[in-house]
mmCIF file of C-alpha atoms and ligand atoms in Angstrom:
data_model
loop_
_atom_site.group_PDB
_atom_site.id
_atom_site.type_symbol
_atom_site.label_atom_id
_atom_site.label_comp_id
_atom_site.label_asym_id
_atom_site.label_seq_id
_atom_site.Cartn_x
_atom_site.Cartn_y
_atom_site.Cartn_z
ATOM 1 C CA MET A 1 98.353 103.912 137.965
ATOM 2 C CA ASP A 2 98.957 106.189 134.694
ATOM 3 C CA SER A 3 100.260 104.850 131.339
ATOM 4 C CA HIS A 4 104.082 104.649 132.822
ATOM 5 C CA GLY A 5 103.094 102.774 135.991
ATOM 6 C CA GLY A 6 104.692 99.501 135.073
ATOM 7 C CA PRO A 7 105.947 97.025 132.883
ATOM 8 C CA ARG A 8 102.582 95.424 132.979
ATOM 9 C CA PHE A 9 101.162 98.609 131.336
ATOM 10 C CA HIS A 10 98.797 97.273 128.543
ATOM 11 C CA LEU A 11 99.498 98.211 125.067
ATOM 12 C CA ARG A 12 95.980 98.967 124.072
ATOM 13 C CA GLU A 13 95.718 101.511 126.565
ATOM 14 C CA GLY A 14 98.900 103.054 126.212
ATOM 15 C CA LEU A 15 98.421 103.946 122.577
ATOM 16 C CA ARG A 16 95.397 105.653 123.545
ATOM 17 C CA ALA A 17 96.423 107.301 126.715
ATOM 18 C CA ARG A 18 100.031 108.590 125.265
ATOM 19 C CA GLY A 19 98.179 109.917 122.152
ATOM 20 C CA ARG A 20 99.786 107.951 119.348
ATOM 21 C CA ARG A 21 99.890 110.545 116.471
ATOM 22 C CA PRO A 22 98.510 108.983 113.268
ATOM 23 C CA ALA A 23 100.506 109.898 110.183
ATOM 24 C CA ARG A 24 96.719 110.290 108.492
ATOM 25 C CA VAL A 25 93.353 109.609 109.924
ATOM 26 C CA LYS A 26 92.710 106.129 110.311
ATOM 27 C CA GLY A 27 89.427 104.180 110.260
ATOM 28 C CA GLU A 28 88.560 102.133 113.323
ATOM 29 C CA GLU A 29 89.124 98.909 111.144
ATOM 30 C CA GLU A 30 92.758 100.133 110.397
ATOM 31 C CA GLU A 31 93.508 100.943 113.990
ATOM 32 C CA GLU A 32 92.314 97.898 115.431
ATOM 33 C CA GLU A 33 94.417 95.741 112.847
ATOM 34 C CA GLU A 34 97.300 97.970 113.886
ATOM 35 C CA GLU A 35 96.778 97.317 117.680
ATOM 36 C CA GLU A 36 96.478 93.721 116.651
ATOM 37 C CA GLU A 37 99.820 93.825 114.993
ATOM 38 C CA GLU A 38 101.592 95.271 117.560
ATOM 39 C CA GLU A 39 100.133 92.968 120.322
ATOM 40 C CA GLU A 40 101.361 89.917 118.421
ATOM 41 C CA MET A 41 104.958 91.636 118.418
ATOM 42 C CA SER A 42 104.895 92.222 122.359
ATOM 43 C CA GLN A 43 103.761 88.623 122.674
ATOM 44 C CA ALA A 44 106.452 87.322 120.548
ATOM 45 C CA LEU A 45 108.570 89.000 122.997
ATOM 46 C CA CYS A 46 107.205 87.423 126.149
ATOM 47 C CA ASP A 47 106.524 83.895 124.491
ATOM 48 C CA ALA A 48 109.556 83.215 122.247
ATOM 49 C CA PRO A 49 112.452 84.744 124.332
ATOM 50 C CA SER A 50 115.023 83.132 121.571
ATOM 51 C CA ALA A 51 113.435 84.909 118.849
ATOM 52 C CA GLN A 52 113.820 88.108 120.567
ATOM 53 C CA GLY A 53 116.845 89.006 118.369
ATOM 54 C CA ASP A 54 114.977 89.107 115.184
ATOM 55 C CA LEU A 55 112.482 91.690 116.264
ATOM 56 C CA ARG A 56 112.527 94.983 114.097
ATOM 57 C CA TYR A 57 110.629 96.671 116.813
ATOM 58 C CA ILE A 58 110.631 96.337 120.888
ATOM 59 C CA LYS A 59 107.829 97.536 123.268
ATOM 60 C CA LEU A 60 108.553 99.878 125.733
ATOM 61 C CA VAL A 61 107.179 100.255 129.248
ATOM 62 C CA SER A 62 105.358 103.121 127.846
ATOM 63 C CA GLY A 63 103.404 100.982 125.374
ATOM 64 C CA HIS A 64 105.349 102.663 122.493
ATOM 65 C CA SER A 65 107.707 100.600 120.187
ATOM 66 C CA ILE A 66 111.663 101.171 119.815
ATOM 67 C CA PRO A 67 112.992 100.117 116.158
ATOM 68 C CA SER A 68 115.498 97.519 117.387
ATOM 69 C CA VAL A 69 118.316 99.106 114.716
ATOM 70 C CA GLY A 70 118.926 102.481 114.673
ATOM 71 C CA LEU A 71 121.435 104.982 112.822
ATOM 72 C CA GLY A 72 123.935 106.770 115.486
ATOM 73 C CA THR A 73 125.563 109.761 114.417
ATOM 74 C CA TRP A 74 128.670 110.473 116.767
ATOM 75 C CA LYS A 75 131.697 111.606 114.622
ATOM 76 C CA SER A 76 129.253 111.782 111.594
ATOM 77 C CA ALA A 77 130.953 114.479 109.601
ATOM 78 C CA SER A 78 128.854 117.429 109.169
ATOM 79 C CA SER A 79 129.294 117.331 105.302
ATOM 80 C CA GLU A 80 128.021 113.694 105.894
ATOM 81 C CA ALA A 81 125.412 113.517 108.149
ATOM 82 C CA SER A 82 122.424 114.661 106.333
ATOM 83 C CA HIS A 83 123.284 112.505 103.417
ATOM 84 C CA SER A 84 123.699 109.478 105.746
ATOM 85 C CA VAL A 85 120.426 110.054 107.735
ATOM 86 C CA TYR A 86 118.361 110.092 104.262
ATOM 87 C CA THR A 87 119.873 107.018 102.950
ATOM 88 C CA ALA A 88 119.529 105.027 105.834
ATOM 89 C CA ILE A 89 115.673 105.900 105.986
ATOM 90 C CA THR A 90 115.057 105.764 102.664
ATOM 91 C CA GLU A 91 117.127 103.373 101.203
ATOM 92 C CA ALA A 92 118.067 101.085 104.073
ATOM 93 C CA GLY A 93 114.877 101.073 105.611
ATOM 94 C CA TYR A 94 116.326 102.458 109.284
ATOM 95 C CA ARG A 95 113.309 104.083 111.350
ATOM 96 C CA HIS A 96 115.452 105.275 114.266
ATOM 97 C CA VAL A 97 118.032 107.816 114.629
ATOM 98 C CA ASP A 98 120.109 108.409 117.593
ATOM 99 C CA THR A 99 121.766 112.100 117.685
ATOM 100 C CA ALA A 100 122.590 114.578 120.658
ATOM 101 C CA PRO A 101 123.543 118.620 120.916
ATOM 102 C CA LEU A 102 127.000 117.433 121.770
ATOM 103 C CA TYR A 103 127.553 115.807 118.177
ATOM 104 C CA ALA A 104 127.156 119.444 116.928
ATOM 105 C CA ILE A 105 125.217 117.961 113.684
ATOM 106 C CA GLN A 106 121.991 118.181 114.775
ATOM 107 C CA GLU A 107 121.070 120.793 112.125
ATOM 108 C CA GLU A 108 122.425 118.382 109.282
ATOM 109 C CA VAL A 109 120.821 115.584 111.091
ATOM 110 C CA GLY A 110 117.226 117.428 110.714
ATOM 111 C CA ARG A 111 118.183 118.130 107.173
ATOM 112 C CA GLY A 112 118.260 114.180 106.497
ATOM 113 C CA LEU A 113 115.153 113.789 108.381
ATOM 114 C CA GLN A 114 113.073 116.596 106.506
ATOM 115 C CA ALA A 115 114.469 115.073 102.900
ATOM 116 C CA ALA A 116 113.082 111.807 104.222
ATOM 117 C CA LEU A 117 109.875 113.184 105.206
ATOM 118 C CA GLN A 118 109.318 114.903 101.941
ATOM 119 C CA ALA A 119 110.187 111.866 100.033
ATOM 120 C CA GLY A 120 106.964 110.361 101.763
ATOM 121 C CA ILE A 121 108.073 108.710 105.031
ATOM 122 C CA PRO A 122 105.458 109.416 107.952
ATOM 123 C CA ARG A 123 106.863 111.174 110.932
ATOM 124 C CA ASN A 124 104.911 108.845 112.820
ATOM 125 C CA ASP A 125 107.053 105.792 111.223
ATOM 126 C CA LEU A 126 110.469 107.342 112.549
ATOM 127 C CA PHE A 127 111.752 107.362 116.109
ATOM 128 C CA ILE A 128 113.872 109.930 117.025
ATOM 129 C CA THR A 129 116.321 110.187 119.880
ATOM 130 C CA SER A 130 118.277 112.841 121.354
ATOM 131 C CA LYS A 131 119.994 114.006 124.459
ATOM 132 C CA LEU A 132 120.212 116.499 127.338
ATOM 133 C CA TRP A 133 123.756 117.762 127.755
ATOM 134 C CA CYS A 134 125.316 118.082 130.913
ATOM 135 C CA THR A 135 125.374 121.885 131.052
ATOM 136 C CA ASP A 136 121.442 121.659 130.755
ATOM 137 C CA LEU A 137 121.095 119.231 133.859
ATOM 138 C CA SER A 138 119.258 121.894 135.877
ATOM 139 C CA PRO A 139 115.608 121.935 135.990
ATOM 140 C CA ASP A 140 115.286 125.532 134.643
ATOM 141 C CA ARG A 141 117.199 124.641 131.505
ATOM 142 C CA VAL A 142 115.678 121.649 130.307
ATOM 143 C CA ARG A 143 112.505 122.894 128.586
ATOM 144 C CA ASN A 144 114.838 125.308 126.371
ATOM 145 C CA ALA A 145 117.520 122.681 125.680
ATOM 146 C CA LEU A 146 114.709 120.239 124.316
ATOM 147 C CA LYS A 147 113.020 123.468 122.598
ATOM 148 C CA GLN A 148 116.375 124.207 120.832
ATOM 149 C CA THR A 149 117.112 120.512 120.083
ATOM 150 C CA LEU A 150 113.522 120.239 118.484
ATOM 151 C CA LYS A 151 114.629 123.580 116.548
ATOM 152 C CA GLU A 152 117.869 122.227 114.925
ATOM 153 C CA LEU A 153 116.222 118.813 113.927
ATOM 154 C CA GLN A 154 113.265 120.848 112.839
ATOM 155 C CA LEU A 155 110.784 118.155 114.611
ATOM 156 C CA GLU A 156 107.557 119.265 116.481
ATOM 157 C CA TYR A 157 108.322 116.322 119.098
ATOM 158 C CA LEU A 158 111.042 113.697 119.958
ATOM 159 C CA ASP A 159 110.369 110.241 120.627
ATOM 160 C CA LEU A 160 113.016 109.811 123.127
ATOM 161 C CA TYR A 161 114.856 112.416 125.053
ATOM 162 C CA LEU A 162 118.033 110.872 127.505
ATOM 163 C CA ILE A 163 120.024 112.371 130.077
ATOM 164 C CA HIS A 164 122.992 112.170 128.376
ATOM 165 C CA TRP A 165 125.411 111.718 131.343
ATOM 166 C CA PRO A 166 124.545 112.187 134.948
ATOM 167 C CA PHE A 167 126.945 115.130 135.716
ATOM 168 C CA HIS A 168 126.155 118.638 135.603
ATOM 169 C CA LEU A 169 128.673 120.837 134.267
ATOM 170 C CA LYS A 170 129.058 124.578 134.613
ATOM 171 C CA GLU A 171 128.542 126.384 131.177
ATOM 172 C CA GLY A 172 132.226 126.868 130.100
ATOM 173 C CA ALA A 173 133.436 124.314 132.303
ATOM 174 C CA THR A 174 137.029 123.436 131.278
ATOM 175 C CA ARG A 175 137.834 120.055 129.892
ATOM 176 C CA PRO A 176 138.628 118.040 132.267
ATOM 177 C CA PRO A 177 136.245 119.779 134.470
ATOM 178 C CA ARG A 178 137.765 121.387 137.734
ATOM 179 C CA ALA A 179 136.126 120.609 140.942
ATOM 180 C CA SER A 180 134.325 124.034 140.490
ATOM 181 C CA ASP A 181 133.227 123.268 137.040
ATOM 182 C CA ILE A 182 130.917 120.190 138.496
ATOM 183 C CA LEU A 183 127.864 121.519 139.985
ATOM 184 C CA ASP A 184 125.044 119.755 142.051
ATOM 185 C CA PHE A 185 123.126 117.385 140.003
ATOM 186 C CA ASP A 186 119.077 117.683 141.186
ATOM 187 C CA MET A 187 117.929 114.346 139.589
ATOM 188 C CA GLU A 188 114.848 114.560 140.543
ATOM 189 C CA GLY A 189 114.170 118.194 139.814
ATOM 190 C CA VAL A 190 115.273 117.493 136.276
ATOM 191 C CA TRP A 191 113.270 114.358 135.934
ATOM 192 C CA ARG A 192 110.046 116.204 136.829
ATOM 193 C CA GLU A 193 110.667 118.608 134.193
ATOM 194 C CA MET A 194 111.384 115.789 131.819
ATOM 195 C CA GLU A 195 108.095 114.041 132.782
ATOM 196 C CA LYS A 196 106.408 117.543 131.677
ATOM 197 C CA LEU A 197 107.889 117.456 128.352
ATOM 198 C CA VAL A 198 106.162 114.004 128.064
ATOM 199 C CA LYS A 199 102.972 115.281 129.495
ATOM 200 C CA ASP A 200 102.917 118.654 126.914
ATOM 201 C CA GLY A 201 103.181 115.874 124.063
ATOM 202 C CA LEU A 202 106.975 117.338 123.110
ATOM 203 C CA VAL A 203 108.693 114.301 124.158
ATOM 204 C CA ARG A 204 106.973 110.548 123.825
ATOM 205 C CA ASP A 205 109.343 108.795 126.365
ATOM 206 C CA ILE A 206 112.138 109.754 128.663
ATOM 207 C CA GLY A 207 115.202 107.788 129.601
ATOM 208 C CA VAL A 208 118.775 107.941 130.422
ATOM 209 C CA SER A 209 122.024 106.995 129.465
ATOM 210 C CA ASN A 210 125.524 106.387 131.037
ATOM 211 C CA PHE A 211 123.397 105.658 134.476
ATOM 212 C CA THR A 212 125.117 102.923 136.918
ATOM 213 C CA SER A 213 122.576 100.868 138.844
ATOM 214 C CA LYS A 214 123.010 102.823 141.955
ATOM 215 C CA LYS A 215 122.208 106.159 140.230
ATOM 216 C CA LEU A 216 118.966 104.017 138.395
ATOM 217 C CA ASN A 217 117.770 103.188 141.987
ATOM 218 C CA LYS A 218 117.866 106.998 143.151
ATOM 219 C CA LEU A 219 115.966 107.831 139.932
ATOM 220 C CA LEU A 220 113.297 104.976 140.460
ATOM 221 C CA GLN A 221 112.690 106.346 143.900
ATOM 222 C CA CYS A 222 111.402 109.394 142.714
ATOM 223 C CA ALA A 223 110.425 108.862 138.984
ATOM 224 C CA GLN A 224 106.373 109.251 138.375
ATOM 225 C CA ILE A 225 107.157 108.489 134.822
ATOM 226 C CA MET A 226 109.156 105.351 134.447
ATOM 227 C CA PRO A 227 112.460 105.866 132.442
ATOM 228 C CA SER A 228 111.790 103.677 129.323
ATOM 229 C CA VAL A 229 114.929 103.225 128.085
ATOM 230 C CA CYS A 230 118.662 103.096 129.367
ATOM 231 C CA GLN A 231 121.380 103.828 126.619
ATOM 232 C CA MET A 232 124.817 102.162 127.550
ATOM 233 C CA GLU A 233 128.170 101.093 125.736
ATOM 234 C CA MET A 234 127.416 97.224 125.134
ATOM 235 C CA HIS A 235 129.597 94.997 122.790
ATOM 236 C CA PRO A 236 131.287 91.449 123.290
ATOM 237 C CA GLY A 237 134.236 93.496 124.560
ATOM 238 C CA TRP A 238 131.939 95.217 127.432
ATOM 239 C CA ARG A 239 129.224 93.473 128.138
ATOM 240 C CA ASN A 240 127.871 95.239 130.684
ATOM 241 C CA ASP A 241 126.133 92.891 132.404
ATOM 242 C CA LYS A 242 125.174 94.222 135.502
ATOM 243 C CA ILE A 243 123.291 97.520 134.329
ATOM 244 C CA LEU A 244 121.527 95.351 131.406
ATOM 245 C CA GLU A 245 120.283 92.879 134.361
ATOM 246 C CA ALA A 246 119.028 96.088 136.584
ATOM 247 C CA CYS A 247 117.234 97.276 133.676
ATOM 248 C CA LYS A 248 115.437 94.023 132.756
ATOM 249 C CA ASN A 249 114.485 93.468 136.253
ATOM 250 C CA ASN A 250 112.850 97.261 136.236
ATOM 251 C CA GLY A 251 111.209 96.782 132.618
ATOM 252 C CA ILE A 252 113.509 98.987 131.112
ATOM 253 C CA HIS A 253 114.872 98.551 127.756
ATOM 254 C CA VAL A 254 118.408 98.706 127.308
ATOM 255 C CA THR A 255 119.754 100.402 123.630
ATOM 256 C CA ALA A 256 123.276 99.362 123.124
ATOM 257 C CA TYR A 257 125.550 102.128 122.143
ATOM 258 C CA SER A 258 128.971 101.730 120.314
ATOM 259 C CA PRO A 259 127.664 98.383 119.282
ATOM 260 C CA LEU A 260 130.846 97.840 117.013
ATOM 261 C CA GLY A 261 133.352 98.789 119.564
ATOM 262 C CA SER A 262 133.609 102.432 118.533
ATOM 263 C CA SER A 263 135.974 103.966 116.127
ATOM 264 C CA ARG A 264 138.927 103.680 119.034
ATOM 265 C CA SER A 265 141.756 102.186 117.429
ATOM 266 C CA ASP A 266 142.748 100.719 121.013
ATOM 267 C CA ARG A 267 139.915 98.133 120.589
ATOM 268 C CA ASP A 268 139.100 97.086 117.136
ATOM 269 C CA LEU A 269 136.314 94.354 117.821
ATOM 270 C CA ILE A 270 136.030 94.344 113.955
ATOM 271 C CA HIS A 271 139.209 92.207 113.634
ATOM 272 C CA ASP A 272 138.988 90.583 116.775
ATOM 273 C CA PRO A 273 139.755 86.658 115.801
ATOM 274 C CA THR A 274 136.527 85.256 117.531
ATOM 275 C CA VAL A 275 134.372 88.067 115.718
ATOM 276 C CA VAL A 276 135.941 87.108 112.515
ATOM 277 C CA THR A 277 135.559 83.303 113.043
ATOM 278 C CA VAL A 278 131.962 83.405 113.832
ATOM 279 C CA SER A 279 131.355 85.847 111.035
ATOM 280 C CA LYS A 280 133.110 83.459 108.292
ATOM 281 C CA LYS A 281 131.041 80.576 109.584
ATOM 282 C CA LEU A 282 127.981 82.357 109.309
ATOM 283 C CA ASN A 283 128.630 84.239 106.253
ATOM 284 C CA LYS A 284 128.138 87.618 107.668
ATOM 285 C CA THR A 285 130.572 90.750 108.062
ATOM 286 C CA PRO A 286 131.959 91.044 111.483
ATOM 287 C CA GLY A 287 129.675 94.171 112.031
ATOM 288 C CA GLN A 288 126.424 92.025 111.443
ATOM 289 C CA VAL A 289 127.730 89.531 113.833
ATOM 290 C CA LEU A 290 128.519 92.160 116.528
ATOM 291 C CA LEU A 291 124.985 93.988 116.043
ATOM 292 C CA LYS A 292 123.185 90.494 115.984
ATOM 293 C CA TRP A 293 124.823 89.985 119.232
ATOM 294 C CA GLY A 294 123.274 92.791 120.574
ATOM 295 C CA LEU A 295 119.782 91.964 119.366
ATOM 296 C CA GLN A 296 119.768 88.599 120.251
ATOM 297 C CA ARG A 297 120.375 90.112 124.099
ATOM 298 C CA GLY A 298 117.398 91.863 123.589
ATOM 299 C CA THR A 299 118.680 95.222 123.321
ATOM 300 C CA SER A 300 118.270 97.691 120.525
ATOM 301 C CA VAL A 301 121.641 98.523 118.574
ATOM 302 C CA ILE A 302 122.733 102.140 117.258
ATOM 303 C CA PRO A 303 125.455 101.408 114.890
ATOM 304 C CA LYS A 304 127.032 104.949 113.317
ATOM 305 C CA SER A 305 128.184 104.868 109.639
ATOM 306 C CA THR A 306 128.032 107.435 106.806
ATOM 307 C CA ASN A 307 129.211 104.799 104.521
ATOM 308 C CA ALA A 308 126.219 103.861 102.206
ATOM 309 C CA ASP A 309 127.452 99.918 101.885
ATOM 310 C CA ARG A 310 127.809 99.500 105.583
ATOM 311 C CA ILE A 311 124.837 101.577 106.505
ATOM 312 C CA LYS A 312 122.866 99.158 104.460
ATOM 313 C CA GLY A 313 124.839 96.024 105.737
ATOM 314 C CA ASN A 314 124.375 96.842 109.288
ATOM 315 C CA ILE A 315 120.422 96.537 108.911
ATOM 316 C CA GLN A 316 120.831 93.156 107.561
ATOM 317 C CA LEU A 317 120.190 91.473 110.716
ATOM 318 C CA PHE A 318 116.733 89.585 110.367
ATOM 319 C CA GLY A 319 116.073 86.113 109.322
ATOM 320 C CA TRP A 320 119.127 84.490 110.864
ATOM 321 C CA ALA A 321 120.321 84.060 114.368
ATOM 322 C CA ILE A 322 124.003 83.277 116.163
ATOM 323 C CA PRO A 323 123.903 79.778 117.280
ATOM 324 C CA GLN A 324 124.681 79.353 120.904
ATOM 325 C CA GLU A 325 127.954 77.765 120.622
ATOM 326 C CA ASP A 326 129.013 81.123 118.983
ATOM 327 C CA LEU A 327 127.081 83.288 121.446
ATOM 328 C CA GLU A 328 128.952 81.524 123.858
ATOM 329 C CA ALA A 329 132.269 81.966 122.379
ATOM 330 C CA LEU A 330 131.550 85.777 121.838
ATOM 331 C CA ASN A 331 130.569 86.047 125.348
ATOM 332 C CA SER A 332 133.821 84.660 126.581
ATOM 333 C CA ILE A 333 136.123 87.352 124.976
ATOM 334 C CA ARG A 334 138.471 88.319 127.555
ATOM 335 C CA ASP A 335 139.736 91.993 128.206
ATOM 336 C CA GLN A 336 136.190 93.602 129.120
ATOM 337 C CA ARG A 337 136.731 97.246 129.015
ATOM 338 C CA ARG A 338 134.845 100.586 128.217
ATOM 339 C CA THR A 339 135.985 102.338 125.151
ATOM 340 C CA VAL A 340 133.822 105.359 126.331
ATOM 341 C CA SER A 341 134.575 105.355 129.527
ATOM 342 C CA GLY A 342 133.813 109.386 130.038
ATOM 343 C CA GLU A 343 137.455 109.671 131.237
ATOM 344 C CA GLU A 344 138.481 112.391 128.709
ATOM 345 C CA THR A 345 135.294 114.671 129.604
ATOM 346 C CA PHE A 346 134.997 114.133 133.190
ATOM 347 C CA VAL A 347 137.845 112.946 134.923
ATOM 348 C CA ASN A 348 140.394 115.500 136.566
ATOM 349 C CA LYS A 349 142.993 113.112 138.380
ATOM 350 C CA SER A 350 144.593 116.517 139.894
ATOM 351 C CA GLU A 351 141.742 119.124 140.248
ATOM 352 C CA GLY A 352 138.487 117.079 139.833
ATOM 353 C CA PRO A 353 135.835 115.839 141.989
ATOM 354 C CA TYR A 354 136.279 112.832 139.824
ATOM 355 C CA LYS A 355 139.756 111.623 139.839
ATOM 356 C CA SER A 356 139.262 108.268 138.521
ATOM 357 C CA VAL A 357 136.922 106.400 136.030
ATOM 358 C CA ALA A 358 135.956 104.128 138.677
ATOM 359 C CA GLU A 359 134.418 107.092 140.620
ATOM 360 C CA LEU A 360 132.217 108.218 137.441
ATOM 361 C CA TRP A 361 130.856 104.758 137.696
ATOM 362 C CA ASP A 362 130.523 104.301 141.441
ATOM 363 C CA ASP A 363 132.902 101.612 141.338
ATOM 364 C CA GLU A 364 130.805 99.352 139.315
ATOM 365 C CA VAL A 365 132.979 97.715 137.037
HETATM 366 N N1 NAP B 401 124.862 107.922 125.063
HETATM 367 C C1 NAP B 401 126.118 107.923 124.976
HETATM 368 O O1 NAP B 401 126.794 108.605 125.757
HETATM 369 C C2 NAP B 401 126.836 107.660 123.664
HETATM 370 C C3 NAP B 401 128.239 107.433 123.584
HETATM 371 C C4 NAP B 401 128.746 106.966 122.312
HETATM 372 C C5 NAP B 401 127.773 106.605 121.231
HETATM 373 N N2 NAP B 401 126.665 107.025 121.170
HETATM 374 C C6 NAP B 401 125.824 106.604 120.285
HETATM 375 O O2 NAP B 401 125.936 105.157 119.427
HETATM 376 C C7 NAP B 401 126.169 105.468 118.400
HETATM 377 C C8 NAP B 401 127.396 104.495 117.940
HETATM 378 O O3 NAP B 401 128.386 104.123 118.748
HETATM 379 P P1 NAP B 401 129.857 104.702 118.080
HETATM 380 O O4 NAP B 401 129.548 105.638 116.788
HETATM 381 O O5 NAP B 401 130.667 104.955 119.338
HETATM 382 O O6 NAP B 401 130.242 103.474 117.415
HETATM 383 P P2 NAP B 401 130.085 102.392 116.643
HETATM 384 O O7 NAP B 401 128.792 102.412 116.077
HETATM 385 O O8 NAP B 401 130.500 100.968 117.557
HETATM 386 O O9 NAP B 401 131.012 102.284 115.363
HETATM 387 C C9 NAP B 401 131.176 103.118 114.594
HETATM 388 C C10 NAP B 401 132.622 103.046 113.780
HETATM 389 O O10 NAP B 401 132.291 101.719 113.010
HETATM 390 C C11 NAP B 401 132.385 101.938 111.736
HETATM 391 N N3 NAP B 401 131.544 101.155 111.177
HETATM 392 C C12 NAP B 401 130.383 101.090 110.729
HETATM 393 N N4 NAP B 401 129.841 99.839 110.299
HETATM 394 C C13 NAP B 401 130.803 99.270 110.286
HETATM 395 C C14 NAP B 401 131.072 98.034 109.514
HETATM 396 N N5 NAP B 401 129.874 97.248 108.982
HETATM 397 N N6 NAP B 401 132.181 97.282 109.267
HETATM 398 C C15 NAP B 401 133.115 97.950 110.036
HETATM 399 N N7 NAP B 401 133.184 99.335 110.689
HETATM 400 C C16 NAP B 401 132.115 99.790 110.543
HETATM 401 C C17 NAP B 401 132.358 103.296 111.689
HETATM 402 O O11 NAP B 401 132.724 103.870 110.425
HETATM 403 P P3 NAP B 401 132.060 104.343 109.007
HETATM 404 O O12 NAP B 401 131.154 105.639 109.379
HETATM 405 O O13 NAP B 401 133.360 104.816 108.282
HETATM 406 O O14 NAP B 401 131.352 103.185 108.576
HETATM 407 C C18 NAP B 401 132.743 103.945 112.655
HETATM 408 O O15 NAP B 401 134.380 104.184 112.531
HETATM 409 C C19 NAP B 401 126.887 106.576 118.305
HETATM 410 O O16 NAP B 401 126.953 107.313 116.721
HETATM 411 C C20 NAP B 401 126.090 107.499 119.149
HETATM 412 O O17 NAP B 401 124.748 107.913 118.397
HETATM 413 C C21 NAP B 401 125.788 107.347 122.488
#
């Protein structure tokens, strides 16, 4: 079985087999120390699940490690994105940045990354995620889409490449799409091309986003390289337990997107009474409580902010914990619903193949 053969894949083999790129040539001793550190880290994950909310890195099925806190970039203004990426990395200590071509700011994110690299941060210390957009969801378009993303980000490789949404849109599709705008999605063919990107060293890990357990099962039937990560909306207002459980059962790490409840005015988790009560009790900000809730469930979190103070505050998540009774209070927040349902992008009630949000999510609510 190759490096992605399953959750029991050994880290030491993983680092060798997947060709971890050192920032500089390391001596044998240094390399061994690093391996020992990473083994200790993964041991902590296995031995003390209660401490998982305090891990700065989480081991993936591939053997690589994902930083547990990353900077989201959706809706970052193009005038701010570059500076916030730079600030997050060089001043706040973020090592993980999440972006996508859909956000139309990859060039700005790339400039922020370049500035951070020039300031002395080794590329190997960073974990950069981007995504394959729906119009490129056919086998013949995968490689070019990745190359365009690498060009915009000014990078030679990505740490993680995700299928953004499992719907294949025709180029120039109307929004919301009509039936003729949604094309057949050759999941196996697309995945095979993504696997080739891993083999060619252009991408270290591959994964999915906005999948249901039904679609995940379909992918697992044909995957030769396991998806390392599934990125899903998750916060106390949308716990999304079903997919979290499905991923855990398959050794797939989950990244919680919109961990603060996103910026929708109809869902203000930052001012939710339970979140506010817990934050006052723990002397933390509501944002920190929401993010720590995500970490204590074993997920990584990718809060978006372009405000320097909030960027810094959002990674102050280590060395403290939400006690069990407060976790339970957060876990009992009612009115569970998605804020990023896909409705505006994919549902066309009169002319679409997807006439409701439930259809998009295979009725998994
Ligand atoms: N895979 C997918 O389909 C998908 C979908 C959605 C999102 N994502 C990824 O996940 C990231 C995060 O999700 P998101 O952007 O939807 O929402 P989010 O991170 O849950 O929330 C962002 C909003 O919260 C504000 N904020 C940040 N820190 C705060 C704090 N400590 N206190 C109060 N408000 C705070 C931000 O404003 P300021 O900037 O002014 O601080 C912004 O308005 C995205 O940026 C993107 O990278 C992926």
